[in-house]
Amino acid sequence: MNVLCVFLVVGAAMSVSGQTLAGPKHDRKVVCYVASWAVYRPDPGRFTLEDLEPALCTHLIYSFAGLNETTNTIKSLDPWQDLETDYGKAGYKRLVNMKQKYPHLKVTLAIGGWNEGSPRYSNMASKPETRAAFIKSVVLMLNNYKFDGLDLDWEYPTKREGKPYDRENFVLLVKELSEAFEPYGYILTAALGAGKTTMETAYDLTKLSRYLDLIHMMCYDYHGTWDGVLGANAPLKGVNDNDTLSVEWTVDYLLSHGVSPYKMVLGLPMYGRTFILLDPATRVLEYGKTPVGSTGFKGPYTGEAGFMGYNEICVETMNKSSPWVYHWHEQSSTPYLRDGEKVISYDNGRSIAIKVKYAIDKGLGGVMVWSIDTDDFKGNCNETDAYIDFVERHKRMANDPVVMKAVKNLNIPDVSLVGSKGPAYVLQDSQLTLRLPTPKYTNYALMQTINDAVSLAVEEKRILDEVKRLEGDNEVKNDDDKGGSSSVKGSLMCLVLTVMVMFNFW
Ligand SMILES: *[C@@H]1O[C@H](CO)[C@@H](O)[C@H](O)[C@H]1NC(C)=O
Ligand SMILES: *[C@@H]1O[C@H](CO)[C@@H](O)[C@H](O)[C@H]1NC(C)=O
Ligand SMILES: *[C@@H]1O[C@H](CO)[C@@H](O)[C@H](O)[C@H]1NC(C)=O
Ligand SMILES: *[C@@H]1O[C@H](CO)[C@@H](O)[C@H](O)[C@H]1NC(C)=O
């Protein structure tokens, strides 16, 4: 798209926005899980739906509903929080009502989760009659509360006392749900486990990818105290070539087993895993080797051994007199904090930005966060290093003549034409310049990083794809003809976009 087009589309969007607020400017999915029990955390970690700022999400998922195993029907797990009856807090309704202010949102209901276990889902999925009862109850529930769809969080088919036949039955369940949803236009998604054996035994990925609208990959909990040794919660790469426990391994496995990239949504943790070293005097920490105790420590708000929300972790990095020391672990592309025998492996703005870039480079549909209620929603922290890897790559690109040619072909705008807002690659004094997000002391630092990193990663990929094309077709003639026809297409596309935005098609 050229500069004029951007102006037209943005201008049209602003002129029709009225009372409602717009979502992200990029076109990728940002799926936000909301843990409804976060309301029971002590202040300032207590998170209510009034604290939820959904502008940077495209999808909200209310977590979790459960399964009544006698009737095989979906049920609220916390009627007082979820429902309106008996002076309840009406959580379902309040979350769905966010669409009034943010019409871009899709709001769905998740069923399952770790605490629900596997057997009751295994039983329900095992017979046509029980699946039918379940599906009927789901459609009723979605109709009643005006949700946009369902997210299946069965953890996991065939595992945790599930049965071998769950793999096939899960496909049947998904297929029958998707057929029942069709008349209503409901979306059907599922959260899938990212470990090698889970992916191998629990899921027929090719078939699931056919019937599900989106696949939310739970690319976290790769390591924890259960290993007996230190490890990263969500490493981008494994500790060696044979290590299957990494984001890259999971994504490559899915892509080579029939999952469409545009349906795949990469899960990002807004939390870390905590460890206590067996030998507090350990000098050099080695992931996969350094022994740890069988339980980790708790965070002050979430109160669960071995787990800490990003909002609990980041305040330690801000506190000058805190004993915690920050480290960057290169191999996993994640940070950790250490205070003597205590270690926290987690994700911050920098590691999140790296994973976002990875998702965009792989052509995935977008990213998901577990969960938005442990982002720094109060704005107590400063994320300062989030883009240092983008800056490094930009330095290498900046003086490359092929990059300059690509920039010219793509009509990268001059900084004087695009105003001062937003992160972007722009021209400044004829140089390719990376304009970072204006640093601001803001809440939802990780959500903000995701939003900005998606835009930057999309622009960076566009430039580097053009570089590849230039390097690839050095000898191809008639370059000008191609350019001509693609710019005609670009103008048509621009017209269509502008009209669609004016008529509020999204
Ligand atoms: C399951 O549903 C039945 C029928 O509505 C109800 O009587 C029963 O209490 C429910 N069981 C649970 C555990 O919610
Ligand atoms: C990886 O696995 C191969 C085959 O099992 C083995 O020969 C090799 O030593 C392993 N490499 C590492 C780093 O563990
Ligand atoms: C900073 O850390 C010190 C040492 O642990 C602690 O006493 C103090 O309360 C912390 N300050 C804040 C604002 O959390
Ligand atoms: C956060 O960063 C900004 C800009 O660097 C700075 O002005 C502000 O004092 C920082 N806030 C905290 C709490 O350190």
Coordinates of C-alpha atoms and ligand atoms in Angstrom, one line a residue:
M1 CA 0.0 0.0 0.0
N2 CA 1.3 3.5 -0.7
V3 CA 1.3 6.5 1.6
L4 CA -1.7 8.1 0.1
C5 CA -3.6 4.9 0.6
V6 CA -2.6 4.7 4.3
F7 CA -3.9 8.2 4.8
L8 CA -7.2 7.5 3.1
V9 CA -7.8 4.3 5.0
V10 CA -6.8 5.7 8.4
G11 CA -8.7 8.9 7.7
A12 CA -11.8 6.9 6.8
A13 CA -11.4 4.8 10.0
M14 CA -11.2 7.9 12.2
S15 CA -14.1 9.6 10.6
V16 CA -16.5 6.7 11.3
S17 CA -15.2 5.5 14.6
G18 CA -17.7 7.6 16.7
Q19 CA -18.4 6.3 20.1
T20 CA -16.7 3.0 19.7
L21 CA -13.0 2.2 19.9
A22 CA -10.9 0.5 17.3
G23 CA -8.8 -2.6 17.8
P24 CA -5.2 -3.2 16.6
K25 CA -4.1 -1.6 13.4
H26 CA -2.3 -4.7 12.2
D27 CA -4.2 -7.7 10.7
R28 CA -3.1 -10.5 12.9
K29 CA -4.9 -12.3 15.7
V30 CA -4.2 -11.4 19.3
V31 CA -6.1 -13.8 21.4
C32 CA -6.4 -12.9 25.1
Y33 CA -7.4 -15.4 27.7
V34 CA -9.0 -14.0 30.8
A35 CA -8.7 -16.1 34.0
S36 CA -12.0 -15.4 35.7
W37 CA -10.6 -16.4 39.1
A38 CA -8.1 -13.5 39.0
V39 CA -10.8 -11.6 40.8
Y40 CA -10.0 -13.6 44.0
R41 CA -6.3 -12.5 44.1
P42 CA -5.3 -9.9 46.7
D43 CA -4.8 -6.3 45.8
P44 CA -3.0 -5.0 43.8
G45 CA -3.0 -8.2 41.9
R46 CA -6.8 -8.6 42.0
F47 CA -8.1 -8.3 38.4
T48 CA -11.7 -7.6 37.7
L49 CA -13.3 -7.1 34.3
E50 CA -13.2 -3.4 35.0
D51 CA -9.4 -3.7 34.9
L52 CA -9.6 -5.3 31.5
E53 CA -8.4 -3.1 28.6
P54 CA -9.2 -5.1 25.5
A55 CA -8.1 -2.6 22.8
L56 CA -5.0 -4.6 21.9
C57 CA -6.8 -8.0 21.7
T58 CA -8.8 -9.2 18.8
H59 CA -10.3 -12.1 20.7
L60 CA -11.2 -12.5 24.4
I61 CA -11.7 -15.9 26.0
Y62 CA -13.5 -16.3 29.2
S63 CA -11.8 -19.1 31.1
F64 CA -13.1 -21.6 32.2
A65 CA -16.4 -23.3 32.0
G66 CA -16.6 -27.0 33.0
L67 CA -18.4 -30.2 32.2
N68 CA -21.3 -31.7 34.2
E69 CA -20.3 -35.4 34.0
T70 CA -23.8 -36.7 34.8
T71 CA -25.6 -34.9 32.0
N72 CA -22.5 -34.3 29.7
T73 CA -23.5 -30.6 29.5
I74 CA -21.4 -27.4 29.7
K75 CA -21.7 -25.6 33.1
S76 CA -20.5 -22.6 34.8
L77 CA -17.7 -23.4 37.3
D78 CA -18.4 -20.3 39.4
P79 CA -22.1 -19.4 39.0
W80 CA -21.8 -16.4 41.3
Q81 CA -18.9 -14.8 39.3
D82 CA -20.1 -16.0 35.9
L83 CA -23.9 -15.6 35.9
E84 CA -26.5 -13.1 36.8
T85 CA -28.9 -15.3 38.8
D86 CA -29.1 -14.8 42.6
Y87 CA -27.4 -11.4 42.3
G88 CA -24.3 -12.9 40.6
K89 CA -21.6 -10.8 39.1
A90 CA -22.6 -11.6 35.5
G91 CA -19.1 -12.2 34.3
Y92 CA -20.2 -13.8 31.0
K93 CA -22.5 -10.9 30.2
R94 CA -20.0 -8.3 31.2
L95 CA -17.3 -9.7 29.0
V96 CA -19.6 -10.1 26.0
N97 CA -20.8 -6.5 26.5
M98 CA -17.3 -5.2 25.9
K99 CA -18.1 -5.6 22.2
Q100 CA -20.4 -2.6 22.5
K101 CA -17.4 -0.3 23.1
Y102 CA -15.0 -2.5 21.1
P103 CA -16.9 -3.8 18.1
H104 CA -13.8 -5.5 16.6
L105 CA -13.8 -8.1 19.4
K106 CA -14.8 -11.7 19.3
V107 CA -15.7 -13.0 22.7
T108 CA -15.7 -16.7 23.3
L109 CA -16.0 -19.2 26.2
A110 CA -13.4 -21.7 27.1
I111 CA -14.2 -25.1 28.5
G112 CA -11.8 -27.3 30.4
G113 CA -8.4 -26.3 31.7
W114 CA -5.9 -28.1 33.9
N115 CA -8.1 -28.5 36.9
E116 CA -11.0 -30.1 35.0
G117 CA -8.8 -33.1 34.1
S118 CA -9.2 -35.4 31.2
P119 CA -11.6 -38.4 32.0
R120 CA -14.9 -36.6 31.9
Y121 CA -14.1 -35.2 28.5
S122 CA -12.9 -38.6 27.4
N123 CA -16.3 -40.1 28.5
M124 CA -18.4 -37.3 26.9
A125 CA -16.5 -37.6 23.6
S126 CA -16.7 -41.4 23.4
K127 CA -20.4 -41.8 22.3
P128 CA -22.5 -40.1 19.7
E129 CA -25.4 -39.5 22.2
T130 CA -23.2 -37.9 24.8
R131 CA -21.4 -35.7 22.2
A132 CA -24.8 -34.7 21.0
A133 CA -26.0 -33.7 24.5
F134 CA -22.8 -31.7 25.0
I135 CA -23.1 -29.9 21.7
K136 CA -26.7 -29.1 22.3
S137 CA -25.9 -27.6 25.7
V138 CA -23.0 -25.6 24.2
V139 CA -25.2 -24.0 21.5
L140 CA -27.8 -23.1 24.1
M141 CA -25.1 -21.6 26.3
L142 CA -23.6 -19.5 23.5
N143 CA -27.0 -18.4 22.4
N144 CA -28.0 -17.4 25.9
Y145 CA -25.0 -15.3 26.7
K146 CA -24.3 -14.1 23.1
F147 CA -20.8 -15.5 23.0
D148 CA -19.1 -15.7 19.6
G149 CA -17.9 -19.2 20.0
L150 CA -16.3 -21.9 22.0
D151 CA -12.6 -22.7 22.9
L152 CA -11.9 -26.4 23.8
D153 CA -9.3 -26.7 26.5
W154 CA -9.4 -30.5 27.1
E155 CA -6.0 -31.2 28.8
Y156 CA -5.4 -33.6 27.2
P157 CA -7.1 -36.3 25.0
T158 CA -5.3 -39.7 25.6
K159 CA -3.4 -38.2 28.6
R160 CA -3.9 -37.7 32.3
E161 CA -6.1 -40.8 32.6
G162 CA -7.7 -40.2 29.2
K163 CA -8.0 -43.2 26.8
P164 CA -6.2 -44.1 23.6
Y165 CA -9.4 -43.7 21.5
D166 CA -9.7 -40.0 22.6
R167 CA -7.6 -39.0 19.7
E168 CA -10.2 -40.1 17.2
N169 CA -13.1 -39.0 19.4
F170 CA -11.6 -35.5 19.8
V171 CA -11.8 -35.1 16.0
L172 CA -15.4 -36.3 16.0
L173 CA -16.3 -33.9 18.7
V174 CA -14.6 -31.0 16.9
K175 CA -16.2 -32.0 13.5
E176 CA -19.7 -32.3 15.0
L177 CA -19.3 -29.0 17.0
S178 CA -18.2 -27.2 13.8
E179 CA -21.2 -28.5 11.9
A180 CA -23.6 -27.5 14.7
F181 CA -22.0 -24.0 14.8
E182 CA -22.3 -23.3 11.1
P183 CA -25.9 -21.9 11.1
Y184 CA -24.9 -19.5 13.9
G185 CA -21.5 -18.5 12.6
Y186 CA -19.9 -19.4 15.9
I187 CA -16.2 -19.8 15.9
L188 CA -14.6 -23.0 17.2
T189 CA -11.0 -23.0 18.5
A190 CA -8.9 -25.2 20.8
A191 CA -5.9 -24.8 23.0
L192 CA -3.4 -27.6 22.3
G193 CA -0.5 -28.8 24.4
A194 CA 2.9 -28.2 22.9
G195 CA 4.9 -31.1 24.2
K196 CA 6.2 -33.7 21.8
T197 CA 4.3 -36.8 23.2
T198 CA 1.1 -34.8 23.6
M199 CA 1.2 -33.6 20.0
E200 CA 2.0 -37.1 18.8
T201 CA -0.6 -39.0 20.8
A202 CA -3.4 -36.6 21.5
Y203 CA -4.1 -34.9 18.2
D204 CA -4.8 -35.8 14.6
L205 CA -3.5 -32.4 13.6
T206 CA -4.4 -32.5 9.9
K207 CA -8.1 -33.2 10.7
L208 CA -8.2 -30.7 13.6
S209 CA -6.8 -28.0 11.4
R210 CA -9.6 -28.7 8.9
Y211 CA -12.4 -28.2 11.4
L212 CA -11.0 -25.6 13.9
D213 CA -11.0 -21.9 13.1
L214 CA -7.9 -21.3 15.2
I215 CA -5.4 -23.5 17.0
H216 CA -4.0 -21.9 20.2
M217 CA -0.7 -23.5 20.9
M218 CA 0.2 -23.5 24.6
C219 CA 3.9 -22.8 24.0
Y220 CA 4.8 -22.6 27.7
D221 CA 5.3 -24.9 30.7
Y222 CA 8.0 -26.6 28.7
H223 CA 10.0 -26.7 31.9
G224 CA 9.3 -26.4 35.6
T225 CA 10.3 -28.0 38.9
W226 CA 8.8 -31.3 37.7
D227 CA 12.0 -31.8 35.6
G228 CA 14.2 -31.8 38.8
V229 CA 16.6 -29.5 36.9
L230 CA 16.5 -25.8 35.9
G231 CA 14.9 -25.0 32.6
A232 CA 13.1 -22.2 30.7
N233 CA 9.4 -21.9 30.9
A234 CA 9.1 -21.0 27.2
P235 CA 12.4 -21.3 25.4
L236 CA 12.5 -20.3 21.7
K237 CA 15.2 -22.9 21.0
G238 CA 16.1 -26.1 23.0
V239 CA 19.3 -26.7 24.9
N240 CA 20.7 -28.8 22.1
D241 CA 19.7 -30.2 18.6
N242 CA 17.8 -33.1 20.1
D243 CA 15.8 -31.1 22.6
T244 CA 12.1 -31.1 21.5
L245 CA 10.9 -28.8 24.3
S246 CA 11.0 -25.5 22.5
V247 CA 8.7 -23.0 20.7
E248 CA 10.5 -23.6 17.4
W249 CA 10.2 -27.4 17.7
T250 CA 6.5 -27.2 18.4
V251 CA 5.8 -24.8 15.6
D252 CA 7.8 -26.8 13.1
Y253 CA 6.1 -30.0 14.2
L254 CA 2.7 -28.5 13.6
L255 CA 3.6 -27.0 10.2
S256 CA 5.0 -30.4 9.1
H257 CA 1.9 -32.2 10.3
G258 CA -0.8 -30.5 8.4
V259 CA -1.7 -27.4 10.4
S260 CA -2.3 -24.4 8.2
P261 CA 0.0 -21.6 9.4
Y262 CA -2.8 -19.0 9.2
K263 CA -4.8 -21.0 11.7
M264 CA -2.0 -21.4 14.1
V265 CA -1.8 -18.9 17.0
L266 CA 1.4 -18.9 19.0
G267 CA 0.8 -18.9 22.8
L268 CA 2.9 -16.4 24.8
P269 CA 3.1 -16.7 28.6
M270 CA 2.5 -13.6 30.8
Y271 CA 4.1 -15.5 33.7
G272 CA 7.2 -17.3 34.7
R273 CA 8.2 -20.5 36.5
T274 CA 10.0 -20.4 39.8
F275 CA 12.8 -22.7 41.1
I276 CA 14.8 -23.3 44.2
L277 CA 18.4 -24.5 43.5
L278 CA 19.5 -27.5 45.6
D279 CA 22.9 -25.9 45.9
P280 CA 22.5 -22.2 46.7
A281 CA 26.2 -21.6 46.0
T282 CA 25.9 -22.7 42.4
R283 CA 27.9 -20.2 40.4
V284 CA 27.0 -20.9 36.8
L285 CA 23.4 -21.9 36.1
E286 CA 22.9 -24.5 33.3
Y287 CA 19.5 -25.1 31.9
G288 CA 18.8 -28.9 31.7
K289 CA 21.6 -29.6 34.3
T290 CA 21.4 -27.5 37.4
P291 CA 19.4 -29.5 40.1
V292 CA 16.4 -27.9 41.7
G293 CA 14.0 -28.8 44.4
S294 CA 10.6 -30.4 43.7
T295 CA 8.6 -27.2 44.5
G296 CA 9.1 -23.6 43.5
F297 CA 8.1 -20.5 45.5
K298 CA 4.9 -18.5 45.2
G299 CA 4.1 -15.0 44.0
P300 CA 2.3 -12.5 46.4
Y301 CA -0.9 -12.3 44.3
T302 CA -1.2 -15.5 42.4
G303 CA -0.2 -17.7 45.4
E304 CA 0.6 -20.8 43.4
A305 CA 3.9 -22.6 44.1
G306 CA 6.2 -22.6 41.1
F307 CA 4.3 -19.8 39.3
M308 CA 4.6 -16.0 39.2
G309 CA 2.7 -13.5 37.1
Y310 CA 4.7 -11.1 35.0
N311 CA 3.2 -8.3 37.1
E312 CA 4.6 -9.9 40.2
I313 CA 8.0 -10.5 38.6
C314 CA 8.6 -7.2 36.9
V315 CA 8.3 -5.0 40.0
E316 CA 11.5 -6.7 41.2
T317 CA 13.4 -5.6 38.2
M318 CA 12.3 -2.0 38.9
N319 CA 13.4 -2.0 42.5
K320 CA 16.9 -0.7 43.0
S321 CA 17.3 -2.3 46.4
S322 CA 15.8 -5.6 45.3
P323 CA 18.2 -8.6 45.7
W324 CA 17.1 -10.0 42.3
V325 CA 19.6 -9.9 39.5
Y326 CA 18.5 -9.8 35.9
H327 CA 20.1 -12.1 33.3
W328 CA 19.4 -12.8 29.7
H329 CA 19.6 -16.4 28.6
E330 CA 20.8 -16.4 25.0
Q331 CA 20.0 -19.9 23.9
S332 CA 16.3 -19.8 25.1
S333 CA 15.9 -16.1 24.2
T334 CA 14.3 -15.6 27.6
P335 CA 15.3 -13.7 30.8
Y336 CA 15.7 -15.0 34.3
L337 CA 16.0 -13.4 37.7
R338 CA 18.2 -14.9 40.4
D339 CA 18.4 -14.2 44.1
G340 CA 20.7 -16.7 45.8
E341 CA 19.0 -20.1 45.6
K342 CA 15.8 -18.6 44.0
V343 CA 15.4 -18.4 40.2
I344 CA 12.5 -17.2 38.0
S345 CA 12.4 -18.1 34.3
Y346 CA 9.9 -15.9 32.5
D347 CA 9.1 -13.7 29.5
N348 CA 9.5 -10.0 29.3
G349 CA 9.1 -7.4 26.5
R350 CA 12.3 -8.5 24.8
S351 CA 11.5 -12.2 24.7
I352 CA 7.9 -11.5 23.7
A353 CA 9.0 -9.3 20.9
I354 CA 11.4 -12.0 19.6
K355 CA 8.6 -14.6 19.7
V356 CA 6.2 -12.2 17.9
K357 CA 8.8 -11.7 15.2
Y358 CA 9.2 -15.5 14.9
A359 CA 5.4 -16.0 14.6
I360 CA 5.2 -13.3 11.8
D361 CA 8.2 -14.8 10.0
K362 CA 6.6 -18.2 10.0
G363 CA 3.4 -16.7 8.6
L364 CA 1.3 -17.7 11.6
G365 CA -2.2 -16.3 12.1
G366 CA -1.2 -14.4 15.3
V367 CA -0.4 -14.8 18.9
M368 CA -2.3 -15.7 22.1
V369 CA -1.6 -14.7 25.7
W370 CA -2.0 -16.8 28.8
S371 CA -3.2 -14.7 30.4
I372 CA -3.9 -11.0 30.2
D373 CA -4.6 -10.7 34.0
T374 CA -1.0 -11.2 34.8
D375 CA 0.3 -8.5 32.4
D376 CA 1.4 -5.4 34.2
F377 CA -2.1 -4.1 34.0
K378 CA -1.6 -1.5 36.7
G379 CA 1.5 0.0 35.0
N380 CA 4.0 -0.5 37.7
C381 CA 6.9 -1.4 35.5
N382 CA 8.9 0.0 32.6
E383 CA 9.8 -2.2 29.6
T384 CA 12.9 -0.6 28.2
D385 CA 14.7 -3.3 26.2
A386 CA 11.8 -4.8 24.3
Y387 CA 13.1 -3.8 20.8
I388 CA 16.9 -4.3 21.2
D389 CA 16.9 -7.2 18.7
F390 CA 14.9 -5.2 16.2
V391 CA 17.5 -2.4 16.6
E392 CA 20.4 -4.8 16.0
R393 CA 18.8 -6.2 12.8
H394 CA 18.0 -2.7 11.6
K395 CA 21.7 -1.7 12.0
R396 CA 22.7 -4.6 9.8
M397 CA 20.0 -3.6 7.2
A398 CA 20.6 0.1 7.2
N399 CA 23.6 0.4 4.9
D400 CA 22.9 -2.6 2.7
P401 CA 22.5 -1.4 -1.0
V402 CA 20.0 -4.2 -1.7
V403 CA 17.9 -3.2 1.3
M404 CA 17.9 0.4 -0.1
K405 CA 16.7 -0.8 -3.4
A406 CA 13.9 -2.9 -1.7
V407 CA 12.9 0.2 0.3
K408 CA 12.6 2.2 -2.8
N409 CA 10.5 -0.5 -4.6
L410 CA 8.2 -0.6 -1.6
N411 CA 7.7 3.1 -1.3
I412 CA 8.7 3.2 2.3
P413 CA 7.4 6.6 3.4
D414 CA 9.5 9.5 4.5
V415 CA 9.1 10.4 8.2
S416 CA 7.8 13.8 7.3
L417 CA 4.8 12.2 5.5
V418 CA 3.6 9.8 8.2
G419 CA 3.5 12.0 11.3
S420 CA 5.0 11.2 14.6
K421 CA 2.9 8.3 15.8
G422 CA 3.5 4.6 15.9
P423 CA 6.5 2.4 15.5
A424 CA 7.5 2.0 11.8
Y425 CA 10.3 1.7 9.3
V426 CA 10.6 5.1 7.7
L427 CA 13.0 7.1 5.6
Q428 CA 14.8 9.9 7.3
D429 CA 17.4 11.8 5.3
S430 CA 17.1 9.0 2.7
Q431 CA 18.2 6.4 5.3
L432 CA 16.1 3.5 6.4
T433 CA 15.2 4.4 9.9
L434 CA 13.6 2.2 12.6
R435 CA 11.3 4.4 14.5
L436 CA 10.6 2.7 17.9
P437 CA 7.4 3.0 19.8
T438 CA 7.6 6.3 21.8
P439 CA 8.6 5.1 25.3
K440 CA 5.8 5.7 27.7
Y441 CA 5.1 4.8 31.2
T442 CA 2.0 2.7 30.5
N443 CA 0.0 -0.2 31.8
Y444 CA -0.3 -3.4 29.9
A445 CA 3.4 -3.3 28.9
L446 CA 3.4 -6.8 27.3
M447 CA 0.2 -6.3 25.4
Q448 CA 1.6 -3.0 24.1
T449 CA 4.8 -4.7 23.1
I450 CA 2.9 -7.4 21.2
N451 CA 0.9 -4.8 19.4
D452 CA 4.0 -2.8 18.4
A453 CA 6.1 -5.8 17.7
V454 CA 3.5 -7.3 15.3
S455 CA 3.5 -4.0 13.2
L456 CA 7.3 -3.8 13.2
A457 CA 7.7 -7.5 12.4
V458 CA 5.3 -7.3 9.5
E459 CA 7.1 -4.3 8.0
E460 CA 10.5 -5.8 8.5
K461 CA 9.4 -9.0 6.8
R462 CA 8.0 -7.1 3.9
I463 CA 11.4 -5.4 3.4
L464 CA 13.4 -8.6 3.7
D465 CA 11.0 -10.5 1.4
E466 CA 11.6 -7.8 -1.2
V467 CA 15.4 -8.1 -0.6
K468 CA 15.1 -11.9 -1.2
R469 CA 13.1 -11.3 -4.3
L470 CA 15.7 -8.9 -5.6
E471 CA 18.5 -11.3 -4.8
G472 CA 16.6 -14.2 -6.3
D473 CA 15.5 -12.6 -9.5
N474 CA 18.6 -10.7 -10.3
E475 CA 18.5 -11.8 -13.9
V476 CA 14.7 -11.8 -14.4
K477 CA 13.8 -9.1 -17.0
N478 CA 10.7 -7.0 -17.3
D479 CA 10.9 -6.0 -13.7
D480 CA 9.2 -2.7 -14.6
D481 CA 6.1 -4.4 -16.1
K482 CA 5.6 -6.4 -13.0
G483 CA 6.0 -3.3 -10.9
G484 CA 3.5 -1.5 -13.1
S485 CA 0.8 -4.1 -12.8
S486 CA 1.3 -4.6 -9.0
S487 CA 0.9 -0.8 -8.4
V488 CA -2.4 -0.9 -10.4
K489 CA -3.5 -3.8 -8.1
G490 CA -2.3 -1.8 -5.1
S491 CA -4.5 1.2 -6.0
L492 CA -7.5 -1.0 -6.6
M493 CA -6.9 -2.7 -3.3
C494 CA -6.6 0.7 -1.6
L495 CA -9.9 1.8 -3.0
V496 CA -11.6 -1.3 -1.8
L497 CA -10.1 -1.0 1.7
T498 CA -11.1 2.7 2.0
V499 CA -14.7 1.9 1.0
M500 CA -14.8 -1.0 3.4
V501 CA -13.5 1.0 6.2
M502 CA -15.9 3.9 5.5
F503 CA -18.8 1.5 5.6
N504 CA -17.5 0.0 8.8
F505 CA -17.0 -3.5 7.5
W506 CA -14.6 -4.2 10.5
Ligands
LIG1 C1 -25.4 -31.9 36.7 O1 -26.7 -31.6 36.2 C2 -27.8 -32.1 36.9 C3 -29.1 -31.8 36.1 O2 -29.2 -30.5 35.9 C4 -27.8 -31.6 38.3 O3 -28.8 -32.2 39.1 C5 -26.5 -31.9 39.0 O4 -26.4 -31.3 40.2 C6 -25.3 -31.4 38.1 N1 -24.1 -31.9 38.7 C7 -23.0 -31.0 38.9 C8 -21.8 -31.7 39.5 O5 -23.1 -29.9 38.6
LIG2 C1 21.4 -36.4 19.7 O1 20.9 -37.6 19.3 C2 21.8 -38.4 18.6 C3 21.1 -39.7 18.2 O2 20.5 -40.3 19.3 C4 23.1 -38.7 19.4 O3 24.1 -39.4 18.6 C5 23.7 -37.3 19.8 O4 24.8 -37.5 20.6 C6 22.7 -36.4 20.5 N1 23.2 -35.1 20.7 C7 23.1 -34.5 21.8 C8 23.7 -33.1 21.8 O5 22.6 -34.9 22.8
LIG3 C1 12.4 -3.2 47.1 O1 13.2 -4.3 47.6 C2 13.5 -4.2 49.0 C3 14.4 -5.3 49.3 O2 13.8 -6.6 49.0 C4 12.2 -4.2 49.8 O3 12.5 -4.1 51.2 C5 11.3 -3.1 49.3 O4 10.0 -3.2 50.0 C6 11.1 -3.1 47.8 N1 10.4 -2.0 47.4 C7 9.3 -2.0 46.7 C8 8.7 -0.7 46.3 O5 8.7 -3.1 46.4
LIG4 C1 10.2 4.6 33.2 O1 10.9 5.1 32.1 C2 10.7 6.5 31.9 C3 11.5 6.9 30.6 O2 12.7 6.3 30.6 C4 11.2 7.3 33.1 O3 11.0 8.7 32.9 C5 10.4 6.8 34.4 O4 10.9 7.4 35.5 C6 10.6 5.3 34.5 N1 9.7 4.9 35.6 C7 10.1 4.2 36.6 C8 9.1 3.8 37.6 O5 11.3 3.8 36.7

